XYZ file of C-alpha atoms in Angstrom:
306
model
C 195.361 90.377 118.153
C 193.253 91.180 121.198
C 194.992 94.550 121.617
C 194.509 95.316 117.906
C 190.807 94.480 118.161
C 190.445 96.775 121.179
C 192.131 99.611 119.262
C 189.723 99.142 116.352
C 186.794 99.063 118.764
C 187.836 102.339 120.359
C 188.427 104.043 116.998
C 185.258 102.880 115.215
C 182.080 104.878 115.484
C 178.665 104.035 114.084
C 177.099 107.140 112.539
C 173.547 108.011 111.645
C 172.743 109.372 108.204
C 170.435 111.910 109.812
C 172.180 115.131 110.754
C 172.289 118.910 110.739
C 175.228 121.273 110.631
C 175.619 125.032 110.387
C 178.463 127.411 109.613
C 178.708 131.147 109.020
C 181.070 133.563 107.328
C 181.324 137.282 108.117
C 181.723 139.075 104.787
C 181.656 142.744 103.806
C 178.115 143.972 104.324
C 176.705 141.041 106.235
C 176.791 137.395 107.226
C 176.584 134.304 105.024
C 174.857 131.325 106.654
C 175.436 127.771 105.411
C 173.150 124.965 106.613
C 173.442 121.293 105.657
C 170.816 118.678 106.433
C 171.000 114.968 105.685
C 168.584 112.043 105.728
C 169.083 108.392 104.898
C 169.775 107.453 101.271
C 171.493 104.695 99.315
C 173.984 107.065 97.669
C 175.193 110.643 97.996
C 172.231 112.616 96.644
C 173.353 116.234 97.073
C 171.179 119.280 96.422
C 172.629 122.811 96.670
C 169.623 125.087 97.166
C 170.985 128.576 96.659
C 171.588 131.095 93.900
C 174.370 132.734 95.931
C 176.961 130.041 95.171
C 179.007 130.800 92.017
C 178.475 128.170 89.320
C 182.187 127.451 89.073
C 182.210 126.396 92.748
C 179.223 124.050 92.525
C 181.108 120.878 91.508
C 183.858 121.533 94.069
C 181.291 121.935 96.867
C 179.419 118.776 95.898
C 182.632 116.742 95.832
C 183.721 118.070 99.228
C 180.349 117.180 100.748
C 180.325 113.707 99.142
C 183.878 112.949 100.330
C 183.124 113.929 103.924
C 179.535 112.684 104.313
C 179.813 109.550 102.122
C 176.119 109.049 101.411
C 172.624 110.202 102.248
C 169.996 112.595 100.940
C 171.833 115.866 101.584
C 170.489 119.413 101.202
C 172.661 122.517 101.466
C 171.049 125.916 102.082
C 172.847 129.272 101.830
C 171.296 132.524 103.065
C 172.494 136.105 103.378
C 171.885 138.499 106.261
C 172.719 142.065 105.308
C 174.186 144.238 108.048
C 173.124 147.603 106.595
C 170.338 149.109 104.548
C 172.438 149.351 101.383
C 172.564 145.580 101.104
C 168.871 145.042 101.849
C 166.317 144.478 99.130
C 164.877 147.727 97.746
C 161.618 148.450 96.000
C 161.936 149.004 92.262
C 159.369 151.796 91.994
C 159.531 151.849 88.204
C 158.665 148.150 87.920
C 155.900 148.498 90.507
C 154.311 151.392 88.562
C 154.577 149.452 85.325
C 152.770 146.457 86.833
C 150.105 148.762 88.319
C 149.448 150.457 84.958
C 149.122 147.055 83.300
C 146.634 145.935 85.949
C 144.562 149.087 85.402
C 144.641 148.621 81.609
C 143.648 144.974 81.914
C 140.758 145.871 84.199
C 139.464 148.424 81.709
C 139.888 146.054 78.751
C 137.922 143.335 80.517
C 135.184 145.800 81.407
C 135.734 145.464 85.128
C 135.689 149.189 85.632
C 137.770 151.148 88.105
C 139.849 149.102 90.517
C 138.367 149.384 93.984
C 139.070 147.795 97.312
C 141.788 147.810 99.894
C 144.878 149.582 98.579
C 147.177 147.672 100.957
C 146.084 144.376 99.381
C 146.970 145.634 95.908
C 150.297 146.954 97.179
C 151.043 143.581 98.752
C 150.331 141.892 95.426
C 152.586 144.308 93.553
C 155.479 143.638 95.945
C 155.284 139.934 95.088
C 155.670 140.544 91.357
C 159.001 139.633 89.716
C 161.773 142.256 89.946
C 159.742 144.618 92.145
C 161.967 143.811 95.098
C 165.580 144.096 93.974
C 168.451 142.885 96.090
C 172.035 143.912 95.718
C 173.132 142.695 92.277
C 176.872 142.232 92.662
C 178.192 138.817 93.632
C 178.508 138.242 97.358
C 181.022 135.396 97.030
C 184.288 136.218 95.286
C 187.769 134.729 95.067
C 188.895 137.239 97.695
C 186.443 136.019 100.336
C 186.135 132.398 99.186
C 188.456 131.167 101.982
C 185.946 132.505 104.519
C 183.037 130.828 102.745
C 184.911 127.533 102.518
C 185.703 127.700 106.232
C 181.971 128.129 106.935
C 181.259 125.143 104.691
C 183.845 123.042 106.553
C 182.299 124.072 109.879
C 178.831 123.078 108.695
C 180.113 119.676 107.509
C 182.021 119.079 110.756
C 179.004 120.021 112.878
C 176.833 117.671 110.836
C 179.381 114.855 111.307
C 179.323 115.436 115.073
C 175.526 115.339 115.004
C 175.700 112.044 113.098
C 178.057 110.576 115.698
C 175.704 111.470 118.544
C 172.742 109.979 116.695
C 174.881 106.964 115.839
C 175.542 106.230 119.517
C 171.804 106.110 120.138
C 171.273 103.865 117.099
C 174.040 101.505 118.193
C 172.587 101.164 121.685
C 169.101 100.556 120.307
C 169.965 97.881 117.730
C 172.416 96.169 120.119
C 169.650 95.759 122.684
C 167.336 94.316 120.036
C 169.936 91.820 118.808
C 170.633 90.750 122.394
C 166.889 90.274 122.809
C 166.800 87.966 119.771
C 169.640 85.941 121.291
C 167.639 85.599 124.501
C 164.645 84.377 122.456
C 166.845 81.660 120.924
C 167.594 80.479 124.460
C 163.869 80.413 125.179
C 163.245 78.219 122.126
C 165.564 75.570 123.585
C 163.339 75.261 126.649
C 160.623 73.752 124.455
C 162.840 71.444 122.346
C 162.228 68.253 124.336
C 158.511 68.970 124.707
C 158.292 69.676 120.970
C 160.025 66.419 119.995
C 157.853 64.346 122.306
C 154.688 66.027 121.019
C 155.612 65.282 117.378
C 156.371 61.627 118.214
C 153.102 61.284 120.143
C 151.145 62.839 117.276
C 152.592 60.353 114.757
C 151.853 57.359 116.991
C 148.297 58.564 117.603
C 147.621 58.884 113.880
C 148.908 55.333 113.326
C 146.712 54.083 116.148
C 143.663 55.916 114.826
C 144.250 54.345 111.411
C 144.497 50.911 113.111
C 147.833 50.141 111.465
C 150.448 47.675 112.714
C 153.775 48.846 111.258
C 157.130 47.225 111.887
C 158.419 48.835 115.100
C 162.021 49.134 113.941
C 161.024 50.629 110.610
C 158.576 52.965 112.351
C 161.290 54.186 114.704
C 163.589 54.862 111.732
C 160.868 56.864 109.969
C 160.127 58.884 113.111
C 163.815 59.687 113.548
C 164.048 60.686 109.873
C 160.981 62.941 110.232
C 162.315 64.542 113.410
C 165.654 65.225 111.713
C 163.838 67.091 108.926
C 162.172 69.275 111.555
C 165.337 69.765 113.594
C 166.152 73.454 114.176
C 169.560 73.144 115.822
C 171.391 74.328 112.700
C 169.087 77.330 112.411
C 169.726 78.244 116.054
C 173.505 77.939 115.614
C 173.524 80.082 112.469
C 171.186 82.658 113.993
C 173.466 83.028 117.004
C 176.463 83.389 114.687
C 174.721 86.072 112.641
C 173.728 87.958 115.796
C 177.299 87.933 117.116
C 178.637 88.972 113.718
C 176.157 91.859 113.734
C 177.352 93.019 117.162
C 181.029 92.647 116.186
C 180.439 94.717 113.046
C 178.842 97.442 115.159
C 181.958 97.549 117.334
C 184.789 97.469 114.805
C 183.556 98.919 111.504
C 182.688 102.428 110.353
C 180.082 103.124 107.637
C 178.657 99.636 108.134
C 174.986 100.386 107.446
C 174.710 98.341 104.239
C 176.661 95.423 105.704
C 174.472 95.379 108.800
C 171.436 95.309 106.527
C 172.779 92.212 104.760
C 173.485 90.479 108.080
C 169.941 91.293 109.225
C 168.606 89.596 106.072
C 170.520 86.428 106.961
C 169.122 86.583 110.485
C 165.652 86.802 108.973
C 166.188 83.648 106.903
C 167.105 81.610 109.967
C 164.168 82.991 111.955
C 161.731 82.198 109.129
C 163.071 78.655 108.745
C 162.789 78.116 112.492
C 159.163 79.219 112.318
C 158.343 76.942 109.383
C 159.829 73.912 111.179
C 158.579 74.701 114.680
C 155.294 72.776 114.880
C 154.926 74.140 118.392
C 152.669 76.960 119.595
C 155.058 78.487 122.112
C 157.996 78.396 119.694
C 155.829 80.068 117.042
C 155.053 82.840 119.503
C 158.774 83.334 120.168
C 159.457 83.407 116.411
C 156.885 86.197 116.039
C 158.667 88.175 118.767
C 162.014 87.653 117.011
C 160.525 88.859 113.721
C 159.162 91.944 115.437
C 162.602 92.817 116.837
C 164.271 92.103 113.488
C 161.933 94.439 111.585
C 162.850 97.241 113.986
C 166.539 96.440 113.480
C 166.139 96.593 109.694
C 164.430 99.983 109.930
C 167.278 101.333 112.054
C 169.917 99.880 109.719
C 168.478 102.015 106.915
C 169.555 105.086 108.884
C 173.056 103.848 109.752
C 175.802 105.284 107.552
């Protein structure tokens, strides 16, 4: 069992949902660039931002990305770099003239008179009009070159996965240190347990004395013990330690554990909150605040773990 656990530990790898990957395909007339970026998300929210991808390939691409990247807010960008002038965008002179004539006619109709001013500014405006700049119309991606495009897509996905692994190592180190810090705070709480119990007992006795009461000593002792048991935080400390160790074990032996780690962090929070509500001790309250601070940082990081 120990050997099996070690094998799982060596094979598992926490990954970040943040990543970037790039691939390229050399096609006739230029180079096709594929970029994929991902951020944290509850599900696989995939957006393909390109008009170059054939519609019949869209579903296939989305499924491939979802299968490999599991989840996250994922954007895919495709761009084309032409290698010669024939594939570059060209000015559609006919469309430009048509727009210019319409501008002149509109100016005259509105009584604005002859168009004056900087000619380069007008030319710049005309070049931004629809269909004035025409690119090469034929499809860049075909069945003949699809294997090259798919290879570029696979490269981009693989590079993004590698990026996620590197980010995941940093995330794992960060949250592990924070969980270990919470465990050390639990140890600090124990230093004040005896002082806390004695202070509560002394406070009860003082209130009885101030009220000038003369209760039965045996019954009073039973009531004090009952009250102290209600404020006992040993169970909370035991469960919090268990949750912390479970969190660290999950980091070591499970892939794609982001959601599970988030649930464990919630359970840690419950025990910390209960400890705070029962504390009745200034120093313990301060430690609880420090534990909450570390836990909030852990929760934020868990949102970015795949």
